[in-house]
């Protein structure tokens, strides 16, 4: 069935001969939602995400400055700094792609230039967000992996880890993420239509976004956007992070128990200098902070996984609309994705 909005757009552009009374009465604006959905989307996608993006940018910049003051220059410090950069790289495009459409959807008085630009922002913006998200996911895995080598396999650490190796791997992550997310840039195309206002008789340009022939097929929508995405962005990284965090927790517990037994046996005052003890506590604190980062990551990924599964199993063409479960899950997934990079 033809979209009535596109039908009216073609009529206004002269692509359909004759008059169309329904189009003459129909306001040429995107279908609006009811007030409840407007408010929900505004609160989640504009107010909350906007506040988090601002605080997240400040927090990540301060974290980078604090990490740069560390005199040890260890692999973990370098990778945590790289993770801050990846988080900032995710927050900035997410800020634009999520907040601007929410603002225009609610207030309905965006400037004509902004309304015409929004389809182009969404055309390339979501691919950029997906690329940045891939970087944050695997940068988190890389930090956890190198920390595992340092804590659980110290004898092999010089062979498996090292600052030069970590730098090469940190550089490889955005390169591979770019190749994986490159098809997203060809998912949509923007249709430019000349329109005429029936009230003022002024002709202006309107833009709409639709799937390209490259993306409008079962291979792209099912195999790439759902199966491959779930495997590479959820199954593999979450399995690795959960396994590594369990081993790190076990090692952290064993080290603390050994320290307690050593102190009870009377060796606390004789063995090891104060510098060595401070270094051990520092290493344990870094490991504990990393475990918290992994836990937050796992929790924030859950709504995104639910969104993908719900989209893959839904047969309703109006699933994106208000009062459908996917509408609320999508808003929650965007919220938690941004939250993960802001904490």
Tab-separated table of C-alpha atoms in Angstrom:
chain	number	residue	atom	x	y	z
A	1	UNK	CA	0.000	0.000	0.000
A	2	UNK	CA	1.336	3.449	-0.939
A	3	UNK	CA	2.315	5.769	1.883
A	4	UNK	CA	-0.271	8.623	1.891
A	5	UNK	CA	2.406	11.104	2.955
A	6	UNK	CA	4.634	10.236	-0.026
A	7	UNK	CA	1.548	10.354	-2.257
A	8	UNK	CA	0.893	13.922	-1.145
A	9	UNK	CA	4.533	14.835	-1.521
A	10	UNK	CA	4.488	13.665	-5.141
A	11	UNK	CA	1.238	15.519	-5.743
A	12	UNK	CA	2.674	18.740	-4.312
A	13	UNK	CA	5.695	18.284	-6.553
A	14	UNK	CA	3.546	17.894	-9.638
A	15	UNK	CA	4.245	14.202	-9.998
A	16	UNK	CA	0.518	13.360	-9.878
A	17	UNK	CA	-1.846	15.118	-12.270
A	18	UNK	CA	-5.091	16.637	-11.187
A	19	UNK	CA	-6.260	17.742	-7.784
A	20	UNK	CA	-6.373	15.764	-4.579
A	21	UNK	CA	-8.755	17.163	-2.002
A	22	UNK	CA	-7.433	14.882	0.735
A	23	UNK	CA	-3.875	16.094	0.146
A	24	UNK	CA	-5.058	19.684	0.120
A	25	UNK	CA	-6.499	19.187	3.582
A	26	UNK	CA	-3.643	17.044	4.884
A	27	UNK	CA	-0.801	18.910	6.703
A	28	UNK	CA	2.484	17.850	5.142
A	29	UNK	CA	4.258	16.975	8.377
A	30	UNK	CA	5.513	13.719	9.779
A	31	UNK	CA	2.905	11.712	11.663
A	32	UNK	CA	2.826	12.861	15.249
A	33	UNK	CA	2.402	10.735	18.323
A	34	UNK	CA	-0.016	11.281	21.144
A	35	UNK	CA	0.963	13.499	24.034
A	36	UNK	CA	1.982	10.633	26.341
A	37	UNK	CA	4.492	9.272	23.851
A	38	UNK	CA	5.730	12.774	23.126
A	39	UNK	CA	6.471	13.365	26.797
A	40	UNK	CA	8.056	9.932	27.296
A	41	UNK	CA	10.363	10.363	24.313
A	42	UNK	CA	11.242	13.922	25.313
A	43	UNK	CA	12.107	12.937	28.900
A	44	UNK	CA	14.187	9.885	27.945
A	45	UNK	CA	15.792	10.874	24.639
A	46	UNK	CA	16.203	14.596	25.195
A	47	UNK	CA	16.271	15.495	28.886
A	48	UNK	CA	17.876	12.424	30.506
A	49	UNK	CA	20.213	11.555	27.657
A	50	UNK	CA	21.155	15.221	27.275
A	51	UNK	CA	22.082	15.480	30.947
A	52	UNK	CA	24.015	12.208	30.809
A	53	UNK	CA	25.920	13.254	27.700
A	54	UNK	CA	27.003	16.496	29.351
A	55	UNK	CA	28.078	14.793	32.564
A	56	UNK	CA	29.640	11.914	30.625
A	57	UNK	CA	31.815	14.216	28.556
A	58	UNK	CA	33.021	16.026	31.674
A	59	UNK	CA	33.603	12.750	33.532
A	60	UNK	CA	35.561	11.103	30.733
A	61	UNK	CA	37.740	14.163	30.192
A	62	UNK	CA	38.507	14.376	33.935
A	63	UNK	CA	39.238	10.636	34.010
A	64	UNK	CA	41.701	11.010	31.135
A	65	UNK	CA	43.456	13.900	32.871
A	66	UNK	CA	43.661	11.895	36.104
A	67	UNK	CA	45.016	8.816	34.349
A	68	UNK	CA	47.643	10.876	32.526
A	69	UNK	CA	49.037	11.988	35.889
A	70	UNK	CA	49.840	8.382	36.793
A	71	UNK	CA	53.615	7.911	36.814
A	72	UNK	CA	53.537	4.133	36.297
A	73	UNK	CA	52.401	4.297	32.612
A	74	UNK	CA	51.134	0.713	32.743
A	75	UNK	CA	49.165	-1.116	30.064
A	76	UNK	CA	45.960	-0.837	32.095
A	77	UNK	CA	46.320	2.934	32.493
A	78	UNK	CA	46.874	3.330	28.757
A	79	UNK	CA	43.891	1.158	27.858
A	80	UNK	CA	41.604	2.895	30.361
A	81	UNK	CA	42.581	6.212	28.733
A	82	UNK	CA	41.815	4.702	25.314
A	83	UNK	CA	38.436	3.555	26.668
A	84	UNK	CA	37.693	7.145	27.749
A	85	UNK	CA	38.461	8.316	24.211
A	86	UNK	CA	36.148	5.629	22.786
A	87	UNK	CA	33.373	6.673	25.189
A	88	UNK	CA	33.710	10.319	24.154
A	89	UNK	CA	33.637	9.211	20.513
A	90	UNK	CA	30.327	7.451	21.200
A	91	UNK	CA	28.711	10.218	23.279
A	92	UNK	CA	29.202	12.988	20.699
A	93	UNK	CA	27.368	11.400	17.715
A	94	UNK	CA	24.746	9.849	20.014
A	95	UNK	CA	24.061	13.311	21.403
A	96	UNK	CA	23.234	14.582	17.901
A	97	UNK	CA	21.429	11.558	16.451
A	98	UNK	CA	19.197	10.860	19.466
A	99	UNK	CA	18.458	14.326	20.828
A	100	UNK	CA	17.780	16.409	17.718
A	101	UNK	CA	14.962	14.184	16.319
A	102	UNK	CA	13.401	14.006	19.801
A	103	UNK	CA	13.448	17.780	20.080
A	104	UNK	CA	11.822	18.275	16.672
A	105	UNK	CA	9.297	15.509	17.299
A	106	UNK	CA	8.063	17.119	20.501
A	107	UNK	CA	8.159	20.861	19.840
A	108	UNK	CA	7.186	20.676	16.141
A	109	UNK	CA	8.773	24.051	15.384
A	110	UNK	CA	12.243	23.125	14.176
A	111	UNK	CA	13.663	25.432	11.586
A	112	UNK	CA	13.174	24.380	7.994
A	113	UNK	CA	16.917	23.883	7.562
A	114	UNK	CA	17.126	21.575	10.592
A	115	UNK	CA	14.089	19.581	9.478
A	116	UNK	CA	15.631	19.136	6.035
A	117	UNK	CA	18.967	18.127	7.556
A	118	UNK	CA	17.591	15.521	9.980
A	119	UNK	CA	17.272	12.711	7.380
A	120	UNK	CA	20.910	13.221	6.380
A	121	UNK	CA	21.954	13.185	10.053
A	122	UNK	CA	20.097	9.914	10.574
A	123	UNK	CA	21.394	8.508	7.285
A	124	UNK	CA	25.034	8.703	8.368
A	125	UNK	CA	24.626	9.316	12.094
A	126	UNK	CA	23.407	5.864	13.119
A	127	UNK	CA	26.252	4.223	11.238
A	128	UNK	CA	28.682	6.484	13.088
A	129	UNK	CA	27.035	5.657	16.426
A	130	UNK	CA	27.214	1.946	15.658
A	131	UNK	CA	30.917	2.284	14.765
A	132	UNK	CA	31.657	4.134	18.017
A	133	UNK	CA	29.672	1.587	20.013
A	134	UNK	CA	31.710	-1.257	18.521
A	135	UNK	CA	34.889	0.540	19.603
A	136	UNK	CA	33.672	0.907	23.194
A	137	UNK	CA	32.598	-2.740	23.371
A	138	UNK	CA	35.888	-4.235	22.222
A	139	UNK	CA	38.002	-1.655	24.005
A	140	UNK	CA	36.352	-2.860	27.215
A	141	UNK	CA	37.172	-6.446	26.251
A	142	UNK	CA	40.779	-5.458	25.537
A	143	UNK	CA	41.178	-3.783	28.948
A	144	UNK	CA	39.768	-6.844	30.704
A	145	UNK	CA	41.951	-9.226	28.685
A	146	UNK	CA	45.196	-7.429	29.484
A	147	UNK	CA	44.212	-7.120	33.143
A	148	UNK	CA	43.598	-10.867	33.203
A	149	UNK	CA	47.116	-11.471	31.864
A	150	UNK	CA	48.595	-9.206	34.531
A	151	UNK	CA	46.648	-10.633	37.487
A	152	UNK	CA	46.056	-14.279	36.621
A	153	UNK	CA	49.013	-15.084	34.368
A	154	UNK	CA	51.855	-12.859	35.585
A	155	UNK	CA	54.559	-15.230	34.325
A	156	UNK	CA	53.257	-14.931	30.745
A	157	UNK	CA	52.433	-11.230	30.994
A	158	UNK	CA	55.626	-10.101	29.263
A	159	UNK	CA	54.796	-12.354	26.303
A	160	UNK	CA	51.025	-11.783	26.066
A	161	UNK	CA	50.801	-8.141	27.113
A	162	UNK	CA	52.992	-5.041	26.969
A	163	UNK	CA	52.446	-1.382	26.118
A	164	UNK	CA	53.520	-1.678	22.464
A	165	UNK	CA	51.250	-4.676	21.886
A	166	UNK	CA	48.354	-2.883	23.600
A	167	UNK	CA	48.817	0.181	21.375
A	168	UNK	CA	48.694	-1.911	18.200
A	169	UNK	CA	45.577	-3.716	19.393
A	170	UNK	CA	43.897	-0.460	20.440
A	171	UNK	CA	44.561	0.903	16.945
A	172	UNK	CA	43.243	-2.263	15.297
A	173	UNK	CA	39.864	-2.032	17.061
A	174	UNK	CA	38.572	1.114	15.252
A	175	UNK	CA	39.871	-0.222	11.930
A	176	UNK	CA	37.944	-3.494	12.269
A	177	UNK	CA	34.905	-1.651	13.661
A	178	UNK	CA	34.902	0.590	10.594
A	179	UNK	CA	34.853	-2.392	8.231
A	180	UNK	CA	32.071	-4.071	10.205
A	181	UNK	CA	29.845	-0.981	10.307
A	182	UNK	CA	30.583	0.306	6.814
A	183	UNK	CA	27.385	-1.249	5.330
A	184	UNK	CA	25.323	0.889	7.741
A	185	UNK	CA	26.328	3.981	5.768
A	186	UNK	CA	24.496	2.571	2.719
A	187	UNK	CA	21.366	1.532	4.617
A	188	UNK	CA	19.259	4.620	3.894
A	189	UNK	CA	18.914	7.149	1.133
A	190	UNK	CA	17.410	10.586	1.387
A	191	UNK	CA	14.689	11.581	-1.045
A	192	UNK	CA	14.548	15.294	-1.848
A	193	UNK	CA	11.103	16.542	-2.852
A	194	UNK	CA	9.973	20.051	-3.807
A	195	UNK	CA	6.827	20.952	-1.864
A	196	UNK	CA	4.322	23.801	-1.879
A	197	UNK	CA	2.633	25.184	1.193
A	198	UNK	CA	-1.138	25.450	0.694
A	199	UNK	CA	-1.430	28.268	3.227
A	200	UNK	CA	1.306	30.592	1.970
A	201	UNK	CA	1.796	29.188	-1.565
A	202	UNK	CA	5.527	29.082	-0.884
A	203	UNK	CA	7.622	26.363	-2.520
A	204	UNK	CA	10.312	24.709	-0.410
A	205	UNK	CA	12.378	21.538	-0.237
A	206	UNK	CA	11.407	18.584	1.976
A	207	UNK	CA	13.572	15.535	2.646
A	208	UNK	CA	12.485	12.010	3.573
A	209	UNK	CA	14.513	8.928	4.453
A	210	UNK	CA	13.917	5.403	3.139
A	211	UNK	CA	15.773	2.099	2.865
A	212	UNK	CA	18.041	1.563	-0.109
A	213	UNK	CA	17.777	-1.520	-2.299
A	214	UNK	CA	21.070	-2.642	-0.746
A	215	UNK	CA	19.515	-2.736	2.750
A	216	UNK	CA	15.933	-3.697	1.903
A	217	UNK	CA	16.509	-7.435	1.738
A	218	UNK	CA	16.526	-10.396	4.100
A	219	UNK	CA	20.326	-10.796	4.035
A	220	UNK	CA	20.980	-7.319	5.326
A	221	UNK	CA	18.090	-7.059	7.761
A	222	UNK	CA	18.284	-10.584	9.225
A	223	UNK	CA	21.789	-11.907	8.686
A	224	UNK	CA	23.799	-8.694	9.113
A	225	UNK	CA	21.711	-6.458	11.409
A	226	UNK	CA	20.449	-9.234	13.676
A	227	UNK	CA	22.379	-12.517	13.547
A	228	UNK	CA	25.873	-11.172	12.899
A	229	UNK	CA	25.310	-8.136	15.118
A	230	UNK	CA	24.084	-10.222	18.057
A	231	UNK	CA	27.030	-12.615	17.754
A	232	UNK	CA	29.767	-9.985	17.409
A	233	UNK	CA	28.316	-7.292	19.652
A	234	UNK	CA	26.652	-9.346	22.384
A	235	UNK	CA	27.430	-13.064	22.504
A	236	UNK	CA	31.221	-12.961	22.044
A	237	UNK	CA	32.092	-9.847	24.115
A	238	UNK	CA	29.673	-10.649	26.958
A	239	UNK	CA	30.906	-14.249	27.183
A	240	UNK	CA	34.521	-13.066	27.284
A	241	UNK	CA	33.842	-10.344	29.837
A	242	UNK	CA	31.829	-12.581	32.141
A	243	UNK	CA	34.497	-15.300	32.036
A	244	UNK	CA	37.331	-12.814	32.607
A	245	UNK	CA	35.523	-11.041	35.438
A	246	UNK	CA	34.898	-14.362	37.229
A	247	UNK	CA	38.600	-15.229	37.021
A	248	UNK	CA	39.597	-11.747	38.176
A	249	UNK	CA	37.220	-11.909	41.132
A	250	UNK	CA	38.535	-15.325	42.083
A	251	UNK	CA	42.131	-14.109	41.894
A	252	UNK	CA	41.298	-10.963	43.854
A	253	UNK	CA	39.647	-13.034	46.588
A	254	UNK	CA	42.604	-15.416	46.780
A	255	UNK	CA	45.091	-12.549	47.080
A	256	UNK	CA	43.119	-10.947	49.885
A	257	UNK	CA	42.774	-14.234	51.764
A	258	UNK	CA	46.506	-14.862	51.412
A	259	UNK	CA	47.230	-11.398	52.748
A	260	UNK	CA	44.940	-11.936	55.734
A	261	UNK	CA	46.540	-15.289	56.560
A	262	UNK	CA	49.988	-13.744	56.223
A	263	UNK	CA	49.093	-10.936	58.624
A	264	UNK	CA	47.513	-13.328	61.135
A	265	UNK	CA	50.662	-15.464	61.057
A	266	UNK	CA	52.695	-12.413	62.087
A	267	UNK	CA	54.330	-11.707	58.756
A	268	UNK	CA	52.621	-8.378	58.237
A	269	UNK	CA	55.280	-6.449	60.086
A	270	UNK	CA	58.246	-8.352	58.725
A	271	UNK	CA	57.587	-9.104	55.083
A	272	UNK	CA	57.483	-6.537	52.326
A	273	UNK	CA	58.039	-2.809	52.379
A	274	UNK	CA	55.290	-0.217	52.672
A	275	UNK	CA	55.810	0.664	48.986
A	276	UNK	CA	55.177	-2.961	47.948
A	277	UNK	CA	52.048	-3.127	50.090
A	278	UNK	CA	50.728	0.099	48.594
A	279	UNK	CA	51.458	-1.228	45.104
A	280	UNK	CA	49.498	-4.419	45.823
A	281	UNK	CA	46.548	-2.430	47.154
A	282	UNK	CA	46.700	-0.201	44.090
A	283	UNK	CA	46.674	-3.199	41.753
A	284	UNK	CA	43.726	-4.700	43.626
A	285	UNK	CA	41.816	-1.413	43.432
A	286	UNK	CA	42.384	-1.161	39.664
A	287	UNK	CA	41.164	-4.731	39.231
A	288	UNK	CA	38.092	-4.031	41.355
A	289	UNK	CA	37.259	-0.875	39.352
A	290	UNK	CA	37.576	-2.850	36.122
A	291	UNK	CA	35.186	-5.493	37.446
A	292	UNK	CA	32.661	-2.741	38.202
A	293	UNK	CA	33.081	-1.403	34.640
A	294	UNK	CA	32.409	-4.889	33.271
A	295	UNK	CA	29.317	-5.258	35.469
A	296	UNK	CA	27.886	-1.916	34.337
A	297	UNK	CA	28.650	-2.856	30.730
A	298	UNK	CA	26.781	-6.168	31.016
A	299	UNK	CA	23.730	-4.524	32.605
A	300	UNK	CA	23.596	-1.742	30.006
A	301	UNK	CA	23.914	-4.196	27.111
A	302	UNK	CA	20.826	-6.163	28.176
A	303	UNK	CA	18.214	-3.646	26.864
A	304	UNK	CA	20.085	-3.398	23.566
A	305	UNK	CA	20.008	-7.176	23.184
A	306	UNK	CA	16.290	-7.146	23.989
A	307	UNK	CA	15.765	-4.478	21.328
A	308	UNK	CA	17.534	-6.549	18.664
A	309	UNK	CA	15.653	-9.722	19.544
A	310	UNK	CA	12.304	-7.916	19.635
A	311	UNK	CA	12.973	-6.301	16.264
A	312	UNK	CA	14.035	-9.625	14.740
A	313	UNK	CA	10.906	-11.455	15.936
A	314	UNK	CA	8.381	-8.679	15.301
A	315	UNK	CA	6.164	-8.905	12.215
A	316	UNK	CA	4.342	-5.622	12.853
A	317	UNK	CA	5.302	-2.887	10.394
A	318	UNK	CA	4.201	-0.287	12.964
A	319	UNK	CA	6.419	-1.652	15.743
A	320	UNK	CA	8.354	1.648	15.885
A	321	UNK	CA	5.197	3.587	16.640
A	322	UNK	CA	3.881	4.608	20.022
A	323	UNK	CA	2.075	2.128	22.295
A	324	UNK	CA	4.049	-0.770	20.831
A	325	UNK	CA	6.524	-2.592	23.033
A	326	UNK	CA	9.410	-1.940	20.654
A	327	UNK	CA	8.957	1.826	20.936
A	328	UNK	CA	9.644	1.761	24.683
A	329	UNK	CA	12.396	-0.858	24.457
A	330	UNK	CA	14.182	1.209	21.812
A	331	UNK	CA	14.088	4.313	24.013
A	332	UNK	CA	15.413	2.296	26.970
A	333	UNK	CA	18.168	0.738	24.836
A	334	UNK	CA	19.363	4.176	23.695
A	335	UNK	CA	19.315	5.392	27.289
A	336	UNK	CA	21.384	2.514	28.666
A	337	UNK	CA	23.824	2.599	25.745
A	338	UNK	CA	24.608	6.228	26.518
A	339	UNK	CA	24.658	5.510	30.267
A	340	UNK	CA	27.343	2.859	29.764
A	341	UNK	CA	29.706	5.360	28.139
A	342	UNK	CA	28.943	8.081	30.678
A	343	UNK	CA	29.728	6.112	33.852
